[in-house]
mmCIF file with all atom_site columns, C-alpha atoms in Angstrom:
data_model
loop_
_atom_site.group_PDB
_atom_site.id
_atom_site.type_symbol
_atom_site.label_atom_id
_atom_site.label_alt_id
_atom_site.label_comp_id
_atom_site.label_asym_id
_atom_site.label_entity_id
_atom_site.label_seq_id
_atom_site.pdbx_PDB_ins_code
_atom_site.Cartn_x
_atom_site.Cartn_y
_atom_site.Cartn_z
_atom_site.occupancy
_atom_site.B_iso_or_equiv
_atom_site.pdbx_formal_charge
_atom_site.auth_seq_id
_atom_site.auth_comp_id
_atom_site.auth_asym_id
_atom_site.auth_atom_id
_atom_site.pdbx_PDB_model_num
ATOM 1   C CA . UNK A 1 1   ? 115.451 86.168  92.245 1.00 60.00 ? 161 UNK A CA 1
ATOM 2   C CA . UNK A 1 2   ? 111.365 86.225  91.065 1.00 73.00 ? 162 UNK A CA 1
ATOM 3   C CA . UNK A 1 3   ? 110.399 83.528  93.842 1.00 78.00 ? 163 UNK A CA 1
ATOM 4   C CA . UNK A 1 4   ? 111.607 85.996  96.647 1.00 89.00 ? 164 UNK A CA 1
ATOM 5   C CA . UNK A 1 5   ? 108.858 88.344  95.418 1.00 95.00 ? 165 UNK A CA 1
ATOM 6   C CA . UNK A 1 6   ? 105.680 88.404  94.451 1.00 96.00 ? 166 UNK A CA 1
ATOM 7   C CA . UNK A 1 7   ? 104.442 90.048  91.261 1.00 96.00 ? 167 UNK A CA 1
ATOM 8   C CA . UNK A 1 8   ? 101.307 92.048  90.797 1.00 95.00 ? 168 UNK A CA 1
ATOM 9   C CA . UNK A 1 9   ? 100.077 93.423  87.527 1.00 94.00 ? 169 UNK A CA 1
ATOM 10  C CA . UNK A 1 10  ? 97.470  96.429  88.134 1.00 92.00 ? 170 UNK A CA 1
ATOM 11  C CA . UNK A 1 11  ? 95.810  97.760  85.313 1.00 89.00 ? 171 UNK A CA 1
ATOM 12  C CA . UNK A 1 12  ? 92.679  99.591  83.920 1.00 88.00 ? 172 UNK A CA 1
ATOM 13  C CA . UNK A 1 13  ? 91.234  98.976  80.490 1.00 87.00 ? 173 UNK A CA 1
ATOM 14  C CA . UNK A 1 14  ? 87.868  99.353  79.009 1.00 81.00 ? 174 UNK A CA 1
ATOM 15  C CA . UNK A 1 15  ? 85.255  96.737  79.956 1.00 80.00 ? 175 UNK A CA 1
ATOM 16  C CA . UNK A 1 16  ? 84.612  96.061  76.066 1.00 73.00 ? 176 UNK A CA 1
ATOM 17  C CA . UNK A 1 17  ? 87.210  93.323  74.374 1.00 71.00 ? 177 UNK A CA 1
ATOM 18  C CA . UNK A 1 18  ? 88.051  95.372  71.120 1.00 68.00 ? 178 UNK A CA 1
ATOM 19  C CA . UNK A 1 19  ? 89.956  93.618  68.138 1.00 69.00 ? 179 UNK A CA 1
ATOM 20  C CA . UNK A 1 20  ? 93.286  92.802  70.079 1.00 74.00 ? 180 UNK A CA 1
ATOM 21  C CA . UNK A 1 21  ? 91.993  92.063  73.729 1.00 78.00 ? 181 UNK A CA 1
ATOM 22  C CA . UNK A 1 22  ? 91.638  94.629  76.422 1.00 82.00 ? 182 UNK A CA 1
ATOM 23  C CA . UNK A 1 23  ? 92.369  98.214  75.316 1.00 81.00 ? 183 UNK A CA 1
ATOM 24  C CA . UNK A 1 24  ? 94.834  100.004 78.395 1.00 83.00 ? 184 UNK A CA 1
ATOM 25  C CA . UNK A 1 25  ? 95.086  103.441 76.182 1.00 83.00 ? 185 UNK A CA 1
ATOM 26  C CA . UNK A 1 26  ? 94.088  105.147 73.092 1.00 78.00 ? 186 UNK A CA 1
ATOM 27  C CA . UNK A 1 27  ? 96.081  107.454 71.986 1.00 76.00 ? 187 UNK A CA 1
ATOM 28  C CA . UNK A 1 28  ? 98.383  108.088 75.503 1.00 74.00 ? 188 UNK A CA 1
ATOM 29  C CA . UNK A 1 29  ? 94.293  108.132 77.647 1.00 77.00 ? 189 UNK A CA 1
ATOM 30  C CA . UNK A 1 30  ? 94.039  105.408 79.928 1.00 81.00 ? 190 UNK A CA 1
ATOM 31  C CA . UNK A 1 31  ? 90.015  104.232 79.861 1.00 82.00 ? 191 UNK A CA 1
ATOM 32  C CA . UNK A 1 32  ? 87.855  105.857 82.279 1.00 82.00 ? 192 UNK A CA 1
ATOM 33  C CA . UNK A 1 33  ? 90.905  108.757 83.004 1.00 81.00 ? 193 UNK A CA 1
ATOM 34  C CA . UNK A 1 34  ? 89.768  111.447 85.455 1.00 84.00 ? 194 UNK A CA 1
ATOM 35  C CA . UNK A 1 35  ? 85.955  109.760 85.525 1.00 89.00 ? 195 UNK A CA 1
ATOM 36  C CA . UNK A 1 36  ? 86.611  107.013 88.327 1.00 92.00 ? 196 UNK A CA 1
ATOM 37  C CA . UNK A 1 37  ? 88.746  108.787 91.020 1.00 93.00 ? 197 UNK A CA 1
ATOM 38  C CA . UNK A 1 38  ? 88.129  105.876 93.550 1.00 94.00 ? 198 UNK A CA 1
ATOM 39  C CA . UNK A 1 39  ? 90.106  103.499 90.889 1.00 93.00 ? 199 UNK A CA 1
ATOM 40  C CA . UNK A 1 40  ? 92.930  106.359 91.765 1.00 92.00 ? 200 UNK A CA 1
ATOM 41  C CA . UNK A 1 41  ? 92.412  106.163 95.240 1.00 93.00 ? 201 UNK A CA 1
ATOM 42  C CA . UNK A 1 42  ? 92.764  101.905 95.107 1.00 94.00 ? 202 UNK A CA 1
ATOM 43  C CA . UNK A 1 43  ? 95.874  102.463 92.927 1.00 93.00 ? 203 UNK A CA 1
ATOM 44  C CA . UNK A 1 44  ? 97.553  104.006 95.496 1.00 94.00 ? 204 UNK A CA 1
ATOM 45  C CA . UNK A 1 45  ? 96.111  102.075 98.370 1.00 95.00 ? 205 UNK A CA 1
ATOM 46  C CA . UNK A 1 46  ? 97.454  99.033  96.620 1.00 96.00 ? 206 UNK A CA 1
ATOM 47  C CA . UNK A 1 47  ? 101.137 100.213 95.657 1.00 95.00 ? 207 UNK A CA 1
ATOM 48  C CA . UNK A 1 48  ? 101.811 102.573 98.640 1.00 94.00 ? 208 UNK A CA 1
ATOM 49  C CA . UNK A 1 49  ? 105.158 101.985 99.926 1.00 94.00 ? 209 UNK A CA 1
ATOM 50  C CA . UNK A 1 50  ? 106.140 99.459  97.838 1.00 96.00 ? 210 UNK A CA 1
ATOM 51  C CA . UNK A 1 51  ? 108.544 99.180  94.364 1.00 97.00 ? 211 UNK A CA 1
ATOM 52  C CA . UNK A 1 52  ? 106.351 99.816  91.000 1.00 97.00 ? 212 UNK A CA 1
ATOM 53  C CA . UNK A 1 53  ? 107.658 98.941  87.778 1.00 97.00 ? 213 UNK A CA 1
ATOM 54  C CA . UNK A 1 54  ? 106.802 101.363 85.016 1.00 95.00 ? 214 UNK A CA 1
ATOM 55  C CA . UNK A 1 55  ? 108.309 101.644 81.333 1.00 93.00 ? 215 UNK A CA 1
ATOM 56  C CA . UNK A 1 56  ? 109.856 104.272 79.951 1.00 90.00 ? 216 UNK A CA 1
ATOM 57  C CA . UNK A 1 57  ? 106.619 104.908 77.414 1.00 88.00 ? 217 UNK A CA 1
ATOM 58  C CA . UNK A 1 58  ? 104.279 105.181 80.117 1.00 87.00 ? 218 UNK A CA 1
ATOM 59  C CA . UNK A 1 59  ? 106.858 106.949 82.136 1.00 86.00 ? 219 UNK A CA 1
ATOM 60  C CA . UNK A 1 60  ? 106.452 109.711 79.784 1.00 83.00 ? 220 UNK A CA 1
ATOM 61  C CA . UNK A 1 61  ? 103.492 109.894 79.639 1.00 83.00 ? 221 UNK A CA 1
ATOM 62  C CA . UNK A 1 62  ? 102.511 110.075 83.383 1.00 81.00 ? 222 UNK A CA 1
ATOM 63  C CA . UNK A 1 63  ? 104.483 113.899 82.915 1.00 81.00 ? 223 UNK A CA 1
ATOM 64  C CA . UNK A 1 64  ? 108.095 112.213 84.147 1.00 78.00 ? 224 UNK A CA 1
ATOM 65  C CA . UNK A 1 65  ? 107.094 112.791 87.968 1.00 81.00 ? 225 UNK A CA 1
ATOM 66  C CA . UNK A 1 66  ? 108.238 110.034 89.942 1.00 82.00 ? 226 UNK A CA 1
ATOM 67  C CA . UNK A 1 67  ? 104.988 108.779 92.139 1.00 85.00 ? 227 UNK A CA 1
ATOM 68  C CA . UNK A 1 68  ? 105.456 109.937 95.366 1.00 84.00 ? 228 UNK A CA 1
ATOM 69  C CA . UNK A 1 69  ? 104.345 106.975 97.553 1.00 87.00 ? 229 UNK A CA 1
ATOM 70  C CA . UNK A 1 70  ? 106.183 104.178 96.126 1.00 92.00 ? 230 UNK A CA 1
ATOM 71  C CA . UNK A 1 71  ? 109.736 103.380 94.856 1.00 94.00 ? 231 UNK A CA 1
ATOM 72  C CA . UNK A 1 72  ? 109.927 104.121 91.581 1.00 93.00 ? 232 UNK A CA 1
ATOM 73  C CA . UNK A 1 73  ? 111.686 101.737 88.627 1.00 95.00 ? 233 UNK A CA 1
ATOM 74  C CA . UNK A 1 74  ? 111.541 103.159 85.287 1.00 94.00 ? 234 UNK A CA 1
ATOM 75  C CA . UNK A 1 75  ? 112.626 100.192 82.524 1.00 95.00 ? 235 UNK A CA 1
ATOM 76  C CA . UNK A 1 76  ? 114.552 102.263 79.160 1.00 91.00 ? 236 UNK A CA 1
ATOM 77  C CA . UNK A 1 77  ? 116.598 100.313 76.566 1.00 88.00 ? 237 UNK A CA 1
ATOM 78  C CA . UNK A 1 78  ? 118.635 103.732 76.955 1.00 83.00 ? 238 UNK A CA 1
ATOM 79  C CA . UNK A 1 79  ? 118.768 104.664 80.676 1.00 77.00 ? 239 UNK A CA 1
ATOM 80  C CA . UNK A 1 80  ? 120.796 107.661 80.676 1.00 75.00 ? 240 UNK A CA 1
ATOM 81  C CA . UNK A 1 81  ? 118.174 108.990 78.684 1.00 74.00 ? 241 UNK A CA 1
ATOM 82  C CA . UNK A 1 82  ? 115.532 109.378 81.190 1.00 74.00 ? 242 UNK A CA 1
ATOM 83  C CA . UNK A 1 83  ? 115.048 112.696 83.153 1.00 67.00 ? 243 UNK A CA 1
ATOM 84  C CA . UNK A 1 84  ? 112.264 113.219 86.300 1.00 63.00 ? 244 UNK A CA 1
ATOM 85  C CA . UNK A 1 85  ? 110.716 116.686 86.942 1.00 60.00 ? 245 UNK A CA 1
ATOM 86  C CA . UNK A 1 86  ? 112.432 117.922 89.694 1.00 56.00 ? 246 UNK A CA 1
ATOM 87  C CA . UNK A 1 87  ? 114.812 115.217 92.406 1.00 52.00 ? 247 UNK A CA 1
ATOM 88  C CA . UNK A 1 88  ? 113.854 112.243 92.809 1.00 68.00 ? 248 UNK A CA 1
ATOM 89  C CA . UNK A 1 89  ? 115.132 110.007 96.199 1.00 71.00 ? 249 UNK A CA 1
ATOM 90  C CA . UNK A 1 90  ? 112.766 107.295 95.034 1.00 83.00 ? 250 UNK A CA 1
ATOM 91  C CA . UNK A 1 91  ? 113.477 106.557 91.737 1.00 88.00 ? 251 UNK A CA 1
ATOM 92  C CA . UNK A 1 92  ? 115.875 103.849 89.919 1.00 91.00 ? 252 UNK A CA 1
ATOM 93  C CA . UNK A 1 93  ? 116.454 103.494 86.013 1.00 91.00 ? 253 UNK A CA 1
ATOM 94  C CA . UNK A 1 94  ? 117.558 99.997  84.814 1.00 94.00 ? 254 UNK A CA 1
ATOM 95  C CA . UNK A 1 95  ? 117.726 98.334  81.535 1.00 93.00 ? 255 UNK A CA 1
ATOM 96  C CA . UNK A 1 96  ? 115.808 94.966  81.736 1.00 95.00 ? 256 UNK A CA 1
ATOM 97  C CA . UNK A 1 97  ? 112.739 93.550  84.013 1.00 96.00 ? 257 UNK A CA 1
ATOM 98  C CA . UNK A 1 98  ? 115.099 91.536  85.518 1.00 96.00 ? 258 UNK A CA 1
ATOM 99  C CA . UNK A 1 99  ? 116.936 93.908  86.791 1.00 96.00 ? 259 UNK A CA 1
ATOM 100 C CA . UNK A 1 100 ? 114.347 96.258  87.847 1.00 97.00 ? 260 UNK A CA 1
ATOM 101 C CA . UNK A 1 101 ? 113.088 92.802  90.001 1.00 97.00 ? 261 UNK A CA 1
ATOM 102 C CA . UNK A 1 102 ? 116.576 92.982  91.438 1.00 96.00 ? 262 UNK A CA 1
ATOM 103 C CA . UNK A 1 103 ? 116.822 96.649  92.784 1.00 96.00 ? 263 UNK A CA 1
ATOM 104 C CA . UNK A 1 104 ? 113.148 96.071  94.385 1.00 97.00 ? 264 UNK A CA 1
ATOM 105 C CA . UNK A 1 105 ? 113.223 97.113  98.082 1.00 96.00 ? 265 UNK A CA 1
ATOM 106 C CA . UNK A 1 106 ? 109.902 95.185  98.750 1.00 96.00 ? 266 UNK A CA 1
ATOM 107 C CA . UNK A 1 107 ? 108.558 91.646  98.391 1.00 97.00 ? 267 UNK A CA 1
ATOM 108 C CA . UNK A 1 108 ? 105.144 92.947  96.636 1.00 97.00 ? 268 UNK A CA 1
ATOM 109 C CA . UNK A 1 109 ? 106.487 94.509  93.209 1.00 98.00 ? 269 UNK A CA 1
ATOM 110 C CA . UNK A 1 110 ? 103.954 96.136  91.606 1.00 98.00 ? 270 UNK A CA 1
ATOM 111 C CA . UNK A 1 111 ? 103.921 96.509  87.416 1.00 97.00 ? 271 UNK A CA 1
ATOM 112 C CA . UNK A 1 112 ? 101.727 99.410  86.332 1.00 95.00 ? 272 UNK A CA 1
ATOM 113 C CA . UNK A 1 113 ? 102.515 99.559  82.418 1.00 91.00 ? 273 UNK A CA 1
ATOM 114 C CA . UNK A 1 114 ? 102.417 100.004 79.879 1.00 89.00 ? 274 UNK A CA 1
ATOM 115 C CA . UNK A 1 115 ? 101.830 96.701  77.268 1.00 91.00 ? 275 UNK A CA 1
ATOM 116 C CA . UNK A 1 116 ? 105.763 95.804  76.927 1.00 93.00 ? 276 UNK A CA 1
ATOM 117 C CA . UNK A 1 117 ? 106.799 95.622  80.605 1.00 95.00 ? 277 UNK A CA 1
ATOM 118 C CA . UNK A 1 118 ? 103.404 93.818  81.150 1.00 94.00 ? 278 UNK A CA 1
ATOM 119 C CA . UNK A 1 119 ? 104.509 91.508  78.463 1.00 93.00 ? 279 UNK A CA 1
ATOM 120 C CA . UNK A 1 120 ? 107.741 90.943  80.147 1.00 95.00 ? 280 UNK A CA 1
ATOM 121 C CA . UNK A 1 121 ? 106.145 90.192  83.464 1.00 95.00 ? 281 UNK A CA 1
ATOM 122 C CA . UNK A 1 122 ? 103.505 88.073  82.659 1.00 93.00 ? 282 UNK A CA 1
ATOM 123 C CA . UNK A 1 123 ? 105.668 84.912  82.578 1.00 92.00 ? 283 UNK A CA 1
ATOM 124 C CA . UNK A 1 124 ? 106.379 85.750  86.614 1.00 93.00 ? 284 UNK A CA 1
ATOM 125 C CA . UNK A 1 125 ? 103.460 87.432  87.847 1.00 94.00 ? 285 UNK A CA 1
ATOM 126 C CA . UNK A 1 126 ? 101.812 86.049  90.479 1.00 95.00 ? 286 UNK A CA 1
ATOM 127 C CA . UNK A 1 127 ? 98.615  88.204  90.404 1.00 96.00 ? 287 UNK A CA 1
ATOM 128 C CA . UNK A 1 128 ? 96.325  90.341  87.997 1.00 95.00 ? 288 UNK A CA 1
ATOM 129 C CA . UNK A 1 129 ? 94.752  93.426  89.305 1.00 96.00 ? 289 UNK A CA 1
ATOM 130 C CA . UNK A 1 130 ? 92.360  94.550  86.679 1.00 95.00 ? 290 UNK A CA 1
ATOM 131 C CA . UNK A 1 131 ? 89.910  97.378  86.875 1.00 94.00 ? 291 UNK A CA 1
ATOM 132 C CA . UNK A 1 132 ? 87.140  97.539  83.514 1.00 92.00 ? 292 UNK A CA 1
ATOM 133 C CA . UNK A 1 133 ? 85.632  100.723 83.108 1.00 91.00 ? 293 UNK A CA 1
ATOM 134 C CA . UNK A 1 134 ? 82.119  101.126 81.242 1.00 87.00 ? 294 UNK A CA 1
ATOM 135 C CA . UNK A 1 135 ? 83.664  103.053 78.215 1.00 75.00 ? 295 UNK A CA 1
ATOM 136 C CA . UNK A 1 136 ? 82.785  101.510 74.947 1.00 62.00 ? 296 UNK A CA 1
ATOM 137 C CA . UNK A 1 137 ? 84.623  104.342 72.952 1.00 54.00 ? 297 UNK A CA 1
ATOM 138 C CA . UNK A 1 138 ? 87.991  102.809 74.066 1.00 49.00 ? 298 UNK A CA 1
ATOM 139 C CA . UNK A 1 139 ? 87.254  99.913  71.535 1.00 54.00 ? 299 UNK A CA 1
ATOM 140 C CA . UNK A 1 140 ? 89.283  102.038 68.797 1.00 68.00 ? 300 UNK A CA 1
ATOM 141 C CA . UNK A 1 141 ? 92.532  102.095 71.634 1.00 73.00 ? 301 UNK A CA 1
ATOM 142 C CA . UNK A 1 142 ? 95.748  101.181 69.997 1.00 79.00 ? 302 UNK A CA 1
ATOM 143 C CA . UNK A 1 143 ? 97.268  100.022 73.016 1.00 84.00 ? 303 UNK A CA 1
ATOM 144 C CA . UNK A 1 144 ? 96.014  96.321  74.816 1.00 80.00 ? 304 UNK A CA 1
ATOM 145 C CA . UNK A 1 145 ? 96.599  94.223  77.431 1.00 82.00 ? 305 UNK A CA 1
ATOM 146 C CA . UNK A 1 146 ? 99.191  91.849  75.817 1.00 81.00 ? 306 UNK A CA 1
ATOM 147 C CA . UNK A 1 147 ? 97.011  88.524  77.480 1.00 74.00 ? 307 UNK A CA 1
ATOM 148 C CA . UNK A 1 148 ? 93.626  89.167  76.542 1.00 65.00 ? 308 UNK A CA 1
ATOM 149 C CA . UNK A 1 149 ? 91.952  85.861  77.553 1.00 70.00 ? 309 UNK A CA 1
ATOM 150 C CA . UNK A 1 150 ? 92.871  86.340  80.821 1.00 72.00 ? 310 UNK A CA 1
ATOM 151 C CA . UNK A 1 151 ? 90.571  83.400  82.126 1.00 72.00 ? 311 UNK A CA 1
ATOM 152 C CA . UNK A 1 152 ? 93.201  80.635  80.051 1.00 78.00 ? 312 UNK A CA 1
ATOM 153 C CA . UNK A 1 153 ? 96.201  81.098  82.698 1.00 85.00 ? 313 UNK A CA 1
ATOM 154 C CA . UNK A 1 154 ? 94.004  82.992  85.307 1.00 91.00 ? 314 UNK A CA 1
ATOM 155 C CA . UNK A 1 155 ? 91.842  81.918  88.205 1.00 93.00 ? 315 UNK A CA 1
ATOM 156 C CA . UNK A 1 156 ? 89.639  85.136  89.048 1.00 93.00 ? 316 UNK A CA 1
ATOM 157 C CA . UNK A 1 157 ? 89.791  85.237  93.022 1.00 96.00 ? 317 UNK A CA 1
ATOM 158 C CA . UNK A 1 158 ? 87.384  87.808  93.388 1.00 97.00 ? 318 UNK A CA 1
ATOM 159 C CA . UNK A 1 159 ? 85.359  90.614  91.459 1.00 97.00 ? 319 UNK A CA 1
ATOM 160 C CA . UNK A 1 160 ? 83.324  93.950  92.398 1.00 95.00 ? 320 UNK A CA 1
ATOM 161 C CA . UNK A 1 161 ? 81.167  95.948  90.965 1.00 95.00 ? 321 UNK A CA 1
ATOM 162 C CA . UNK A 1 162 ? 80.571  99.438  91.418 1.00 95.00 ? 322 UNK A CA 1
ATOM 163 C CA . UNK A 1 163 ? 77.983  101.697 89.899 1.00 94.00 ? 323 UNK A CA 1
ATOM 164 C CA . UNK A 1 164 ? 78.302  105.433 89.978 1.00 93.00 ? 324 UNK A CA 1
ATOM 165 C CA . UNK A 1 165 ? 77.431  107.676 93.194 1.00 92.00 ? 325 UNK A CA 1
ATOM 166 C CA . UNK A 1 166 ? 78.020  104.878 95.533 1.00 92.00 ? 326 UNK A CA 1
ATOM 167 C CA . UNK A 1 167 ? 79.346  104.658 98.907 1.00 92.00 ? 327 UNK A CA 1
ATOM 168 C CA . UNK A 1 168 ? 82.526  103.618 97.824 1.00 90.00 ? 328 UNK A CA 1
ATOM 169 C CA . UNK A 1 169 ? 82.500  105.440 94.420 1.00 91.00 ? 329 UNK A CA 1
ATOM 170 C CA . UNK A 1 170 ? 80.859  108.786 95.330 1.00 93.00 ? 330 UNK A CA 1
ATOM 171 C CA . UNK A 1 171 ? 82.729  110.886 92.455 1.00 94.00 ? 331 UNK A CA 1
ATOM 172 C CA . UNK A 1 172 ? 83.110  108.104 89.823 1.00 93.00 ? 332 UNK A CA 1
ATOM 173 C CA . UNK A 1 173 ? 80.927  109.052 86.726 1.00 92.00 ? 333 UNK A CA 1
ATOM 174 C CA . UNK A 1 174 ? 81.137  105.281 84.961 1.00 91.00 ? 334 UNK A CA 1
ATOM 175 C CA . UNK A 1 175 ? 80.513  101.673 86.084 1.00 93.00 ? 335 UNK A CA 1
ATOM 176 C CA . UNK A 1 176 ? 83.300  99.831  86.904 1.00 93.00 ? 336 UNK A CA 1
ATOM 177 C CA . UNK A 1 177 ? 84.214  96.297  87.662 1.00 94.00 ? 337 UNK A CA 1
ATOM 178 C CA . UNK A 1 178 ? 87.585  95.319  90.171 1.00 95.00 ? 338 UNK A CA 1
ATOM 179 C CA . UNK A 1 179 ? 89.145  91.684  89.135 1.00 95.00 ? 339 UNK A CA 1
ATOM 180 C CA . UNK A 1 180 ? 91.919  90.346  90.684 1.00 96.00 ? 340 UNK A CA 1
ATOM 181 C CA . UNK A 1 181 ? 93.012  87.171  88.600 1.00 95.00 ? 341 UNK A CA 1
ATOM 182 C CA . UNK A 1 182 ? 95.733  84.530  90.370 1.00 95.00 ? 342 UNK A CA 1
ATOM 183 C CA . UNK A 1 183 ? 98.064  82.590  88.080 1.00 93.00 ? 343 UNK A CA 1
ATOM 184 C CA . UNK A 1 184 ? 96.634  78.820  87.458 1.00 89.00 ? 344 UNK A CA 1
ATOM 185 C CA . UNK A 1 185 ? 99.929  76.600  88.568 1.00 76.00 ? 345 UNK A CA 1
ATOM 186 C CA . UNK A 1 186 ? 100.315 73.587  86.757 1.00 56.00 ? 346 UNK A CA 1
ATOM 187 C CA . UNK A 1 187 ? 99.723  70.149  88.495 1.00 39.00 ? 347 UNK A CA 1
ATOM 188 C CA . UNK A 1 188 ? 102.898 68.357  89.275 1.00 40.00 ? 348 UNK A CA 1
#
């Protein structure tokens, strides 16, 4: 079932490694929230039209609104439990990450969050899209990346860097840097 697809972790943490690894929220605020709109704008680039795994605790607190441009798969040890705002066509409840890989319409699955389902992907993921923001308060988060030396099991394929004002980041207001990591395979 997991070698028919392939697996993409997208996240965004601060740039600064705090006590546990990368922080991905303090507090239910993702690093660099509503101050690097083009890391939005990538985000949905990257996942439109395809499935996106999300957990039930980030689930709530992205406001329960299914993401229009994608299928949606909400993980919940207690799926009955979960409500959307409004109808949703696009969006399936399940109780495990392998059966959220199972109900995936599309070869790319995305997993956006938060640190458990990342947890439970990491063992299958194929790829690592990381975006560090220039935010040295998030050091105090009390949520991290659950892999935080991501260079031990990750080759970095490529990296940007973006400052403020630029063509491609016209309304961002901190630096950011893109990574996207590709799992090492063992030698055989």
């Amino acid at each position: 079932m997991f070698k028919e697809k392939t697996i993409k972790l997208i996240f965004i943490s601060s740039a600064y490694f705090g006590k546990e690894g990368f922080v991905i929220s303090n507090k239910d605020r993702i690093p660099g929230k509503d101050l690097v709109p083009s890391d939005l704008k990538r985000f949905k680039d990257l996942t439109l039209s395809h499935s996106v795994i999300i957990g039930r605790k980030t689930w709530d607190s992205i406001g329960r609104k299914p993401l229009s441009h994608c299928q949606n798969i909400i993980i919940s040890r207690n799926p009955q439990a979960i409500t959307a705002k409004g109808f949703s066509y696009n969006m399936i409840v399940v109780d495990s990450f392998e059966r959220a890989i199972s109900v995936a319409i599309t070869k790319t699955v995305w997993v956006i969050g938060g640190a458990e389902i990342f947890a439970l992907a990491l063992p299958y993921a194929d790829f690592i899209h990381q975006t560090r923001v220039d935010e040295p308060l998030e050091l105090e988060g009390n949520i991290f990346f659950p892999d935080p030396i991501l260079e031990k099991y990750w080759k970095q394929i490529h990296i940007e860097f973006f400052n403020p004002g630029q063509k491609e980041t016209p309304k961002d207001t901190l630096r950011t840097w893109y990574y996207i990591f590709k799992r090492k395979r063992k030698k055989s």
